[in-house]
Amino acid sequence: SVSSTAVRGSFAFPPVLAASVRMNWGLSFDVVAEARNQRNMLRAVHTCGKNLYAPGKELDNAIEAYEKVFMPRLHDALAGKREYEAPTIEVAWVWHLHKL
């Protein structure tokens, strides 16, 4: 089943890029702000009351929500078909792991 626990306001997701560090390919971002953002997200994952660190039902549910709910909604939001909705902390964690 897909979780509906949402954590909004404790971290920015996806990260907002700001001018501070200029990288070779033209992206710039505030490294300190992003490090704080990362710390806040990890704290939210750690304190959400779910075991998202090891294989099991809770992580399986988060992966299912990421694949079947969040990604289609994100695709539609990027195409202008709907408003962007902040992901649940579980989905944000899976997205983070996917990016690694």
XYZ file of C-alpha atoms in Angstrom:
100
model
C 0.000 0.000 0.000
C 1.137 3.525 -0.712
C 1.993 5.661 2.295
C 0.480 9.098 2.708
C 2.838 10.479 5.353
C 3.978 13.885 4.135
C 6.759 15.967 5.577
C 6.671 19.451 4.148
C 8.700 22.433 5.204
C 11.541 20.537 6.874
C 13.553 20.312 3.678
C 13.361 21.609 0.128
C 12.753 18.871 -2.397
C 13.830 18.945 -5.165
C 16.779 21.149 -4.214
C 16.618 24.773 -5.281
C 19.778 25.885 -7.054
C 21.269 29.223 -6.002
C 24.322 31.139 -7.158
C 27.312 30.454 -4.947
C 29.552 27.765 -6.425
C 30.075 27.767 -10.188
C 30.662 24.328 -11.703
C 32.249 23.596 -15.078
C 28.981 22.665 -16.764
C 27.219 25.886 -15.813
C 25.254 24.788 -12.744
C 25.580 26.820 -9.607
C 24.282 26.143 -6.125
C 24.751 27.123 -2.516
C 26.795 24.251 -1.059
C 26.150 25.198 2.574
C 22.393 25.484 2.043
C 22.323 22.149 0.204
C 24.346 20.472 2.990
C 21.819 21.773 5.539
C 18.994 20.621 3.288
C 20.573 17.157 3.098
C 21.004 17.003 6.883
C 17.370 17.994 7.418
C 16.146 15.361 4.979
C 18.238 12.638 6.634
C 16.922 13.731 10.037
C 13.343 13.536 8.705
C 13.968 10.014 7.340
C 15.547 8.928 10.615
C 12.687 10.272 12.745
C 9.722 9.356 10.501
C 9.064 6.157 12.461
C 9.593 3.826 9.522
C 12.489 1.529 8.716
C 13.632 2.828 5.342
C 17.242 1.688 5.753
C 16.843 -2.034 5.134
C 14.862 -4.309 2.815
C 11.345 -4.887 4.066
C 7.693 -3.965 3.710
C 8.108 -0.260 4.533
C 10.871 0.263 1.986
C 8.939 -1.817 -0.572
C 5.902 0.434 -0.034
C 8.058 3.534 -0.486
C 9.497 2.173 -3.746
C 5.999 1.323 -4.974
C 4.765 4.839 -4.161
C 7.783 6.335 -5.948
C 7.285 4.279 -9.095
C 3.487 4.153 -9.337
C 2.369 7.440 -7.806
C 5.107 10.053 -7.557
C 6.929 9.580 -10.860
C 3.739 9.698 -13.003
C 2.578 12.794 -11.079
C 5.988 14.423 -11.481
C 5.916 13.665 -15.207
C 2.486 15.283 -15.488
C 3.615 18.303 -13.449
C 6.655 18.812 -15.680
C 4.376 18.580 -18.724
C 2.106 21.261 -17.234
C -0.815 18.880 -16.745
C -1.005 19.251 -12.949
C 0.490 21.117 -10.009
C 3.709 19.795 -8.479
C 3.049 17.998 -5.182
C 5.780 17.608 -2.591
C 6.628 13.942 -2.087
C 6.187 12.102 1.172
C 9.360 11.598 3.172
C 9.385 7.939 2.129
C 9.223 8.867 -1.549
C 11.809 11.631 -1.084
C 14.138 8.996 0.417
C 13.670 6.623 -2.526
C 14.236 9.509 -4.960
C 17.425 10.383 -3.074
C 18.634 6.775 -3.262
C 17.728 6.579 -6.947
C 19.898 9.629 -7.640
C 22.896 7.979 -5.956
